[in-house]
Amino acid sequence: MTPAAAPAVDTAKVKEILSRHPAGDAGALVNVLHDLQAEFRYLPEEALKLAAEHLQISQAQVFGVATFYEGFHLKPRGKHVCTVCMGTACHVRGAPKLLDQLERDLKVRAGGTTPDLSVTLETVNCVGACALGPLLIVDGEYHGNMTTGRLPKLVDSVLKEGKS
Amino acid sequence: MAIRIFIDEQEVKAEPGESVLMVARRAGFDIPALCYHEAVESIGACRLCLVEVRSGARPGISTSCNMKAEDGLRISTDSPEIRRDRATNLELLLLRAPGSPVLRELAARWGVRPRLQPPPDAGIANCILCELCVRVCAALGHNALAAVGRGEKKRVGPAFGKPAEGCVGCGACLSVCPTRCIVMKDTPAARTIWGQSFEFHRCQVCGQPVITEKHRAFAIAKRGLPEDYYDVCEPCKQSQASQRFASVVW
């Protein structure tokens, strides 16, 4: 499984986002990272370097903060995010089978992104909706009582939507 | 204006805001600490410098490295509770870095039994994540290191896991590392550290390495040194000076 290639980063766009924050304001780092991720869906290395320059802090500091928070991603993420709940309730009700099938159908491992950057597949330990298990979350929308039978249709509809 | 604090009932003079650990050590008290360095900010990471505060609104056990001296502060440096808590913290550090000689020596002295065997090839695995290297690197102006990631995946290293632009191969990170876990290799040709190789600037007299070329450029620019400052190593400078002295005298 080769990792998805990072697309070229629009430097002008990065600079435009950075210009919304005062230069040299180290305290704005997390806000800057949020804004960058909202634009690129992940934090490109080039963007982080420009952010360090703009905020006048070291690249190491920026990298330390970006890697500290689970919510920031340093690898390209898909247009759609498909999350399988692997909590105990979902687990005993078949979540591993769903994950297996998704990995097979999308040809991507959990935590990975398809090479065409259409879908990122990930797992979560529990979202507290145990009564709905096994639970699949697609782009923030919860699909409860998911079965391997209903899965292909759902995946297809998501991917088609992605192409339109 | 000097203030007074009381360490184990002994009156000690201090400057307001000074680190309690620094004051206590200056007065001859033996408080263990791994992540402390007076040149950089203390962050209370190793948690071995515990003392007990016996005055003020918040008495109790606390780290002394990042505790500021205040007039009338009373602390004790030894008690069964302090020993117990230090031993627990040491035990936890040993779980993270089971091969560290410094930790094992402290464990032997304090009667703490290490639970894990030291790994055969320790290196960075003996890191206790005290971030002293990170703080020293930043204080020197190189800013090449950071604590990367969080939780069990946390490590110390350069940004993006790639050789850092700011790193000059000075080796300060290793020299302050309490567990000596940073891997630095010196060969006659070059120094390798943090995934980067640095060529040496050599003494024009004896040919021994004096400093890495990148460190030399950094130091000359930052400290405004003459270009030839590092062209002769310290021992050769000394023998040159003594020869000059001899030629003047005789």
Coordinates of N, CA, C and O in Angstrom, one line a residue, chain B residues 15-174:
Chain B
E15 N 17.3 35.3 46.4 CA 16.7 36.4 45.6 C 15.3 36.0 45.3 O 14.9 34.9 45.1
P16 N 14.4 37.0 45.4 CA 12.9 36.7 45.1 C 12.8 36.1 43.7 O 13.4 36.6 42.8
G17 N 12.0 35.1 43.6 CA 11.8 34.5 42.3 C 12.8 33.5 41.9 O 12.6 32.8 40.8
E18 N 13.8 33.3 42.6 CA 14.8 32.3 42.3 C 14.2 30.9 42.4 O 13.3 30.7 43.3
S19 N 14.7 29.9 41.7 CA 14.3 28.6 41.8 C 14.7 28.0 43.2 O 15.8 28.2 43.6
V20 N 13.7 27.4 43.9 CA 14.0 26.9 45.2 C 15.1 25.8 45.2 O 15.9 25.7 46.0
L21 N 15.0 25.0 44.1 CA 16.1 24.0 43.9 C 17.5 24.6 43.9 O 18.4 24.2 44.5
M22 N 17.6 25.7 43.1 CA 18.9 26.4 42.9 C 19.4 26.9 44.3 O 20.5 26.7 44.6
V23 N 18.5 27.5 45.0 CA 18.8 28.1 46.3 C 19.3 27.0 47.3 O 20.3 27.1 47.9
A24 N 18.5 25.9 47.3 CA 18.8 24.8 48.2 C 20.2 24.1 47.8 O 21.0 23.8 48.7
R25 N 20.4 24.0 46.5 CA 21.7 23.3 46.1 C 22.9 24.2 46.5 O 23.9 23.8 46.9
R26 N 22.7 25.6 46.3 CA 23.7 26.5 46.6 C 24.1 26.4 48.1 O 25.2 26.6 48.5
A27 N 23.0 26.2 48.9 CA 23.3 26.1 50.4 C 23.7 24.7 50.8 O 23.9 24.4 52.0
G28 N 24.0 23.8 49.8 CA 24.6 22.5 50.1 C 23.6 21.4 50.3 O 24.0 20.3 50.7
F29 N 22.3 21.6 50.1 CA 21.3 20.6 50.2 C 21.3 19.7 49.0 O 21.4 20.2 47.9
D30 N 21.2 18.4 49.2 CA 21.3 17.4 48.1 C 19.9 17.0 47.7 O 19.3 16.2 48.3
I31 N 19.4 17.7 46.7 CA 18.1 17.4 46.1 C 18.3 16.8 44.7 O 19.0 17.4 43.9
P32 N 17.9 15.6 44.5 CA 18.1 15.0 43.1 C 17.2 15.7 42.1 O 16.1 16.1 42.4
A33 N 17.8 15.8 40.9 CA 17.0 16.3 39.8 C 17.7 15.9 38.5 O 18.9 15.9 38.4
L34 N 16.9 15.5 37.5 CA 17.5 15.1 36.2 C 17.2 16.1 35.1 O 18.0 16.3 34.2
C35 N 16.1 16.8 35.2 CA 15.7 17.7 34.1 C 16.0 19.1 34.3 O 15.5 20.0 33.6
Y36 N 16.7 19.4 35.4 CA 17.0 20.8 35.8 C 18.3 21.3 35.1 O 19.3 20.5 35.1
H37 N 18.3 22.5 34.6 CA 19.5 23.2 34.2 C 19.3 24.6 34.5 O 18.3 25.2 34.0
E38 N 20.2 25.2 35.2 CA 20.0 26.6 35.6 C 20.0 27.6 34.4 O 19.5 28.7 34.6
A39 N 20.4 27.2 33.3 CA 20.4 28.1 32.1 C 19.1 28.2 31.4 O 18.9 29.1 30.6
V40 N 18.2 27.2 31.7 CA 16.9 27.2 31.0 C 15.8 27.1 32.0 O 15.9 26.8 33.1
E41 N 14.6 27.4 31.4 CA 13.4 27.4 32.3 C 13.1 26.0 32.8 O 13.3 25.0 32.0
S42 N 12.7 25.9 34.0 CA 12.4 24.6 34.6 C 10.9 24.2 34.3 O 10.1 25.1 34.4
I43 N 10.7 23.0 34.0 CA 9.3 22.6 33.7 C 8.9 21.5 34.6 O 7.8 20.9 34.5
G44 N 9.7 21.0 35.6 CA 9.3 20.0 36.5 C 8.9 18.7 35.9 O 7.9 18.1 36.2
A45 N 9.8 18.2 34.9 CA 9.4 17.1 34.2 C 9.8 15.8 34.8 O 9.0 14.8 34.8
C46 N 11.0 15.7 35.5 CA 11.4 14.4 36.0 C 10.8 14.1 37.3 O 10.7 12.9 37.7
R47 N 10.4 15.1 38.0 CA 9.6 15.0 39.3 C 10.4 14.3 40.4 O 9.8 13.6 41.3
L48 N 11.7 14.4 40.3 CA 12.5 13.8 41.4 C 12.9 14.9 42.4 O 13.4 14.5 43.5
C49 N 12.8 16.2 42.1 CA 13.2 17.2 43.0 C 12.2 17.6 44.0 O 12.1 18.7 44.4
L50 N 11.4 16.6 44.4 CA 10.3 16.9 45.3 C 10.8 17.4 46.7 O 11.7 16.9 47.2
V51 N 10.1 18.4 47.2 CA 10.3 18.9 48.5 C 8.9 19.1 49.2 O 7.9 19.0 48.5
E52 N 8.9 19.3 50.5 CA 7.6 19.5 51.1 C 7.5 20.9 51.6 O 8.4 21.4 52.3
V53 N 6.5 21.6 51.1 CA 6.2 23.0 51.5 C 5.5 23.0 52.9 O 4.5 22.3 53.0
R54 N 6.0 23.7 53.8 CA 5.4 23.7 55.2 C 4.8 25.0 55.6 O 4.5 25.2 56.7
S55 N 4.8 26.0 54.7 CA 4.2 27.3 55.0 C 3.3 27.7 53.9 O 3.2 27.1 52.9
G56 N 2.6 28.8 54.2 CA 1.7 29.4 53.1 C 0.4 28.7 53.0 O 0.0 27.8 53.8
A57 N -0.3 29.2 52.0 CA -1.7 28.7 51.8 C -1.8 27.3 51.2 O -2.8 26.6 51.3
R58 N -0.7 26.9 50.5 CA -0.8 25.6 49.8 C 0.4 24.7 50.2 O 1.3 24.5 49.5
P59 N 0.4 24.2 51.5 CA 1.4 23.3 51.9 C 1.3 21.9 51.2 O 0.2 21.6 50.6
G60 N 2.4 21.2 51.1 CA 2.3 19.9 50.5 C 3.5 19.6 49.7 O 4.4 20.5 49.6
I61 N 3.6 18.4 49.1 CA 4.7 18.0 48.3 C 4.7 18.6 46.9 O 3.6 18.6 46.3
S62 N 5.8 19.2 46.5 CA 5.8 19.8 45.1 C 7.2 19.8 44.6 O 8.2 19.6 45.3
T63 N 7.3 19.9 43.3 CA 8.7 20.0 42.7 C 9.3 21.3 43.1 O 8.7 22.4 43.2
S64 N 10.6 21.3 43.3 CA 11.3 22.5 43.8 C 12.0 23.3 42.6 O 12.2 24.5 42.7
C65 N 12.2 22.6 41.5 CA 12.9 23.3 40.4 C 12.1 24.5 39.8 O 12.6 25.5 39.5
N66 N 10.8 24.3 39.7 CA 9.9 25.3 39.2 C 9.1 26.0 40.3 O 8.1 26.6 40.0
M67 N 9.6 25.9 41.5 CA 9.0 26.7 42.6 C 9.8 27.9 42.9 O 11.0 27.9 43.0
K68 N 9.1 29.0 43.0 CA 9.9 30.3 43.2 C 10.0 30.6 44.6 O 9.1 30.4 45.4
A69 N 11.2 31.1 45.0 CA 11.5 31.4 46.4 C 10.7 32.7 46.8 O 10.7 33.7 46.0
E70 N 10.0 32.6 47.9 CA 9.3 33.7 48.5 C 9.7 33.9 49.9 O 10.0 32.9 50.6
D71 N 9.7 35.2 50.4 CA 10.1 35.4 51.7 C 9.4 34.6 52.7 O 8.1 34.6 52.7
G72 N 10.1 33.9 53.6 CA 9.4 33.2 54.7 C 9.0 31.8 54.3 O 8.5 31.1 55.1
L73 N 9.3 31.4 53.1 CA 9.0 30.0 52.6 C 9.7 29.0 53.5 O 10.9 29.1 53.7
R74 N 8.9 28.0 53.9 CA 9.5 26.9 54.7 C 9.3 25.6 54.0 O 8.2 25.2 53.6
I75 N 10.5 24.9 53.7 CA 10.4 23.6 53.0 C 11.2 22.6 53.8 O 12.2 23.0 54.5
S76 N 10.9 21.3 53.6 CA 11.8 20.3 54.1 C 12.2 19.5 52.8 O 11.4 19.3 51.9
T77 N 13.4 19.0 52.9 CA 13.9 18.3 51.7 C 13.9 16.8 51.9 O 14.2 16.0 51.0
D78 N 13.5 16.3 53.1 CA 13.6 14.9 53.3 C 12.5 14.5 54.3 O 12.3 15.2 55.4
S79 N 11.7 13.5 54.0 CA 10.7 13.0 54.9 C 10.3 11.6 54.3 O 10.5 11.4 53.1
P80 N 9.7 10.8 55.1 CA 9.2 9.5 54.6 C 8.3 9.7 53.3 O 8.4 8.9 52.4
E81 N 7.5 10.7 53.4 CA 6.5 10.9 52.2 C 7.3 11.3 51.0 O 7.0 10.9 49.9
I82 N 8.3 12.2 51.2 CA 9.1 12.7 50.0 C 9.8 11.5 49.4 O 9.8 11.3 48.2
R83 N 10.4 10.7 50.3 CA 11.2 9.5 49.8 C 10.2 8.6 49.0 O 10.6 8.0 48.0
R84 N 9.0 8.4 49.6 CA 8.1 7.4 49.0 C 7.7 8.0 47.6 O 7.7 7.2 46.6
D85 N 7.4 9.3 47.5 CA 7.0 9.8 46.2 C 8.1 9.9 45.2 O 7.9 9.6 44.0
R86 N 9.3 10.2 45.7 CA 10.4 10.2 44.8 C 10.7 8.8 44.2 O 10.9 8.6 43.0
A87 N 10.6 7.8 45.1 CA 10.8 6.4 44.7 C 9.7 6.0 43.6 O 10.1 5.3 42.6
T88 N 8.5 6.4 43.9 CA 7.4 6.1 42.9 C 7.7 6.7 41.5 O 7.6 6.1 40.5
N89 N 8.1 8.0 41.6 CA 8.4 8.7 40.3 C 9.6 8.0 39.6 O 9.6 7.9 38.4
L90 N 10.6 7.6 40.4 CA 11.8 7.0 39.8 C 11.4 5.7 39.2 O 11.8 5.3 38.1
E91 N 10.5 4.9 39.8 CA 10.0 3.7 39.3 C 9.3 3.9 37.9 O 9.5 3.1 37.0
L92 N 8.6 4.9 37.8 CA 7.9 5.3 36.6 C 8.9 5.6 35.5 O 8.8 5.2 34.3
L93 N 9.9 6.4 35.9 CA 10.9 6.8 34.9 C 11.7 5.6 34.4 O 12.0 5.4 33.2
L94 N 11.9 4.6 35.3 CA 12.6 3.4 35.0 C 11.8 2.5 34.0 O 12.3 1.8 33.2
L95 N 10.5 2.6 34.1 CA 9.6 1.9 33.2 C 9.8 2.4 31.8 O 9.7 1.7 30.8
R96 N 10.0 3.8 31.7 CA 10.1 4.4 30.4 C 11.5 4.2 29.8 O 11.7 4.0 28.6
A97 N 12.5 4.2 30.7 CA 13.9 4.2 30.2 C 14.6 3.1 31.1 O 15.5 3.5 31.9
P98 N 14.3 1.8 30.9 CA 14.9 0.8 31.8 C 16.4 0.7 31.7 O 17.0 0.1 32.6
G99 N 17.0 1.1 30.6 CA 18.4 0.9 30.4 C 19.3 2.1 30.9 O 20.5 2.0 30.8
S100 N 18.7 3.1 31.4 CA 19.5 4.3 31.7 C 20.3 4.0 33.0 O 19.8 3.7 34.0
P101 N 21.7 4.2 32.8 CA 22.6 3.9 34.0 C 22.3 4.9 35.1 O 22.3 4.5 36.3
V102 N 22.0 6.1 34.8 CA 21.7 7.1 35.9 C 20.5 6.7 36.7 O 20.5 6.7 37.9
L103 N 19.4 6.2 36.0 CA 18.2 5.8 36.7 C 18.5 4.6 37.6 O 18.0 4.4 38.7
R104 N 19.3 3.6 37.0 CA 19.5 2.4 37.7 C 20.4 2.6 38.9 O 20.2 2.0 40.0
E105 N 21.3 3.6 38.8 CA 22.1 3.9 40.0 C 21.3 4.5 41.1 O 21.4 4.1 42.3
L106 N 20.4 5.5 40.7 CA 19.5 6.1 41.7 C 18.6 5.0 42.3 O 18.4 5.0 43.5
A107 N 18.2 4.1 41.5 CA 17.3 3.0 42.0 C 18.0 2.1 43.0 O 17.5 1.8 44.1
A108 N 19.3 1.8 42.7 CA 20.1 1.0 43.7 C 20.2 1.8 45.0 O 20.1 1.2 46.1
R109 N 20.4 3.1 44.9 CA 20.7 3.9 46.1 C 19.4 4.0 46.9 O 19.4 4.0 48.1
W110 N 18.3 4.1 46.2 CA 17.0 4.4 47.0 C 16.2 3.1 47.2 O 15.1 3.1 47.7
G111 N 16.8 1.9 46.9 CA 16.1 0.7 47.1 C 14.9 0.5 46.2 O 13.9 -0.2 46.6
V112 N 14.9 1.0 45.0 CA 13.8 0.8 44.1 C 14.2 -0.3 43.1 O 15.3 -0.4 42.6
R113 N 13.3 -1.3 43.0 CA 13.6 -2.5 42.2 C 13.1 -2.2 40.7 O 11.9 -2.0 40.5
P114 N 14.0 -2.2 39.7 CA 13.6 -2.0 38.4 C 12.7 -3.1 37.9 O 13.0 -4.3 38.2
R115 N 11.6 -2.8 37.2 CA 10.7 -3.9 36.8 C 11.0 -4.5 35.4 O 10.6 -5.5 35.1
L116 N 11.7 -3.7 34.6 CA 12.0 -4.1 33.3 C 13.5 -4.3 33.1 O 14.3 -3.6 33.7
Q117 N 13.9 -5.2 32.2 CA 15.3 -5.4 31.9 C 15.7 -4.3 30.9 O 14.9 -3.9 30.1
P118 N 17.0 -3.9 31.0 CA 17.4 -2.9 30.0 C 17.4 -3.5 28.6 O 17.8 -4.6 28.5
P119 N 17.0 -2.7 27.6 CA 17.0 -3.3 26.3 C 18.5 -3.4 25.8 O 19.3 -2.6 26.3
P120 N 18.8 -4.3 24.9 CA 20.2 -4.5 24.5 C 20.7 -3.2 23.8 O 21.9 -2.9 24.0
D121 N 19.9 -2.6 22.9 CA 20.5 -1.4 22.2 C 19.6 -0.2 22.6 O 18.6 0.0 22.0
A122 N 20.0 0.5 23.6 CA 19.1 1.5 24.3 C 18.9 2.7 23.4 O 17.9 2.9 22.8
G123 N 20.0 3.5 23.3 CA 19.9 4.8 22.6 C 18.7 5.6 23.0 O 18.4 5.8 24.2
I124 N 17.9 6.1 22.0 CA 16.8 7.0 22.3 C 15.7 6.4 23.1 O 14.9 7.0 23.7
A125 N 15.8 5.0 23.2 CA 14.8 4.3 24.0 C 14.9 4.7 25.5 O 14.0 4.5 26.3
N126 N 16.1 5.2 25.9 CA 16.2 5.6 27.3 C 15.8 7.1 27.5 O 16.2 7.6 28.6
C127 N 15.1 7.7 26.6 CA 14.7 9.0 26.8 C 13.6 9.1 27.8 O 12.6 8.3 27.8
I128 N 13.7 10.0 28.8 CA 12.6 10.2 29.8 C 11.7 11.4 29.4 O 10.9 11.8 30.3
L129 N 11.9 11.9 28.3 CA 11.1 13.0 27.8 C 11.1 14.2 28.7 O 10.0 14.9 28.9
C130 N 12.2 14.5 29.3 CA 12.3 15.7 30.2 C 12.4 17.0 29.4 O 12.3 18.1 29.9
E131 N 12.7 16.8 28.1 CA 12.8 18.0 27.2 C 13.9 19.0 27.5 O 13.8 20.1 27.1
L132 N 14.9 18.5 28.3 CA 16.0 19.4 28.6 C 16.7 19.8 27.3 O 17.1 20.9 27.1
C133 N 16.9 18.8 26.4 CA 17.5 19.0 25.1 C 16.8 20.0 24.3 O 17.4 20.9 23.7
V134 N 15.4 19.9 24.3 CA 14.6 20.9 23.6 C 14.8 22.3 24.1 O 15.0 23.2 23.3
R135 N 14.8 22.4 25.4 CA 14.9 23.7 26.0 C 16.3 24.3 25.8 O 16.5 25.5 25.5
V136 N 17.4 23.5 25.9 CA 18.7 24.0 25.7 C 18.9 24.4 24.2 O 19.5 25.4 23.9
C137 N 18.4 23.5 23.3 CA 18.6 23.8 21.9 C 17.9 25.1 21.5 O 18.5 25.9 20.8
A138 N 16.8 25.4 22.1 CA 16.1 26.7 21.9 C 16.8 27.8 22.5 O 17.0 28.9 21.9
A139 N 17.3 27.6 23.7 CA 18.1 28.7 24.4 C 19.3 29.1 23.6 O 19.7 30.3 23.6
L140 N 19.9 28.1 22.9 CA 21.1 28.4 22.2 C 20.8 29.1 20.8 O 21.7 29.5 20.1
G141 N 19.5 29.1 20.5 CA 19.1 29.8 19.3 C 19.0 28.8 18.1 O 18.9 29.3 16.9
H142 N 19.1 27.6 18.3 CA 19.1 26.6 17.1 C 17.7 26.2 16.8 O 17.3 25.9 15.7
N143 N 16.9 26.0 17.9 CA 15.5 25.6 17.8 C 15.3 24.4 16.8 O 14.3 24.4 16.0
A144 N 16.1 23.4 17.0 CA 16.0 22.3 16.1 C 15.2 21.2 16.6 O 14.7 20.3 15.8
L145 N 14.9 21.2 17.9 CA 14.2 20.0 18.5 C 12.8 20.4 19.0 O 12.6 21.6 19.4
A146 N 11.9 19.4 19.1 CA 10.6 19.6 19.8 C 10.2 18.3 20.3 O 10.6 17.2 19.9
A147 N 9.2 18.4 21.3 CA 8.5 17.2 21.7 C 7.5 16.9 20.6 O 6.7 17.8 20.3
V148 N 7.5 15.7 20.0 CA 6.7 15.4 18.8 C 5.7 14.4 19.3 O 6.0 13.4 19.9
G149 N 4.4 14.6 18.9 CA 3.4 13.6 19.2 C 3.0 13.7 20.7 O 3.4 14.6 21.4
R150 N 2.1 12.8 21.1 CA 1.7 12.9 22.5 C 1.4 11.4 23.0 O 1.4 10.5 22.2
G151 N 1.3 11.3 24.3 CA 1.0 10.0 24.9 C 2.2 9.1 24.7 O 3.3 9.5 24.7
E152 N 1.9 7.8 24.5 CA 2.9 6.8 24.4 C 3.8 7.0 23.1 O 4.9 6.5 23.0
K153 N 3.3 7.8 22.2 CA 4.0 8.0 20.9 C 4.9 9.2 21.0 O 5.6 9.5 20.0
K154 N 4.9 9.9 22.1 CA 5.7 11.1 22.2 C 7.2 10.8 22.1 O 7.6 9.9 22.8
R155 N 7.9 11.6 21.4 CA 9.3 11.5 21.2 C 9.9 12.9 21.1 O 9.2 13.8 20.8
V156 N 11.2 12.9 21.2 CA 11.9 14.2 21.0 C 12.6 14.1 19.6 O 13.2 13.0 19.3
G157 N 12.5 15.1 18.8 CA 13.2 15.1 17.5 C 13.0 16.3 16.7 O 12.3 17.3 17.2
P158 N 13.6 16.4 15.6 CA 13.5 17.5 14.7 C 12.1 17.6 14.0 O 11.4 16.5 13.9
A159 N 11.7 18.7 13.5 CA 10.4 18.9 12.8 C 10.4 18.0 11.6 O 11.4 17.8 10.9
F160 N 9.2 17.4 11.3 CA 8.9 16.6 10.1 C 9.7 15.3 10.1 O 9.8 14.6 9.1
G161 N 10.4 15.0 11.2 CA 11.3 13.8 11.2 C 12.4 13.9 10.2 O 13.0 12.9 9.8
K162 N 12.7 15.1 9.8 CA 13.8 15.3 8.8 C 14.9 16.1 9.4 O 14.7 16.8 10.4
P163 N 16.1 16.1 8.8 CA 17.2 16.9 9.4 C 16.8 18.3 9.5 O 16.2 18.9 8.6
A164 N 17.0 18.9 10.7 CA 16.6 20.3 11.0 C 17.5 21.3 10.4 O 18.7 21.1 10.5
E165 N 17.0 22.3 9.8 CA 17.8 23.4 9.3 C 18.7 24.0 10.4 O 19.8 24.4 10.2
G166 N 18.0 24.2 11.5 CA 18.7 25.0 12.6 C 19.8 24.2 13.3 O 20.6 24.8 14.0
C167 N 19.8 22.9 13.2 CA 20.8 22.0 13.9 C 22.2 22.3 13.3 O 22.4 22.3 12.1
V168 N 23.1 22.6 14.2 CA 24.5 22.9 13.7 C 25.4 21.8 14.2 O 26.6 21.8 14.0
G169 N 24.9 20.7 14.8 CA 25.7 19.6 15.2 C 26.6 20.0 16.4 O 27.7 19.4 16.6
C170 N 26.1 20.9 17.3 CA 26.9 21.3 18.4 C 27.0 20.2 19.5 O 27.9 20.1 20.3
G171 N 25.9 19.4 19.6 CA 25.9 18.3 20.5 C 25.5 18.7 21.9 O 25.6 18.0 22.9
A172 N 25.0 20.0 22.1 CA 24.6 20.4 23.4 C 23.5 19.6 24.0 O 23.4 19.3 25.2
C173 N 22.6 19.1 23.1 CA 21.5 18.3 23.5 C 22.0 17.1 24.2 O 21.5 16.7 25.3
L174 N 23.0 16.4 23.6 CA 23.5 15.2 24.2 C 24.3 15.6 25.5 O 24.2 14.8 26.5

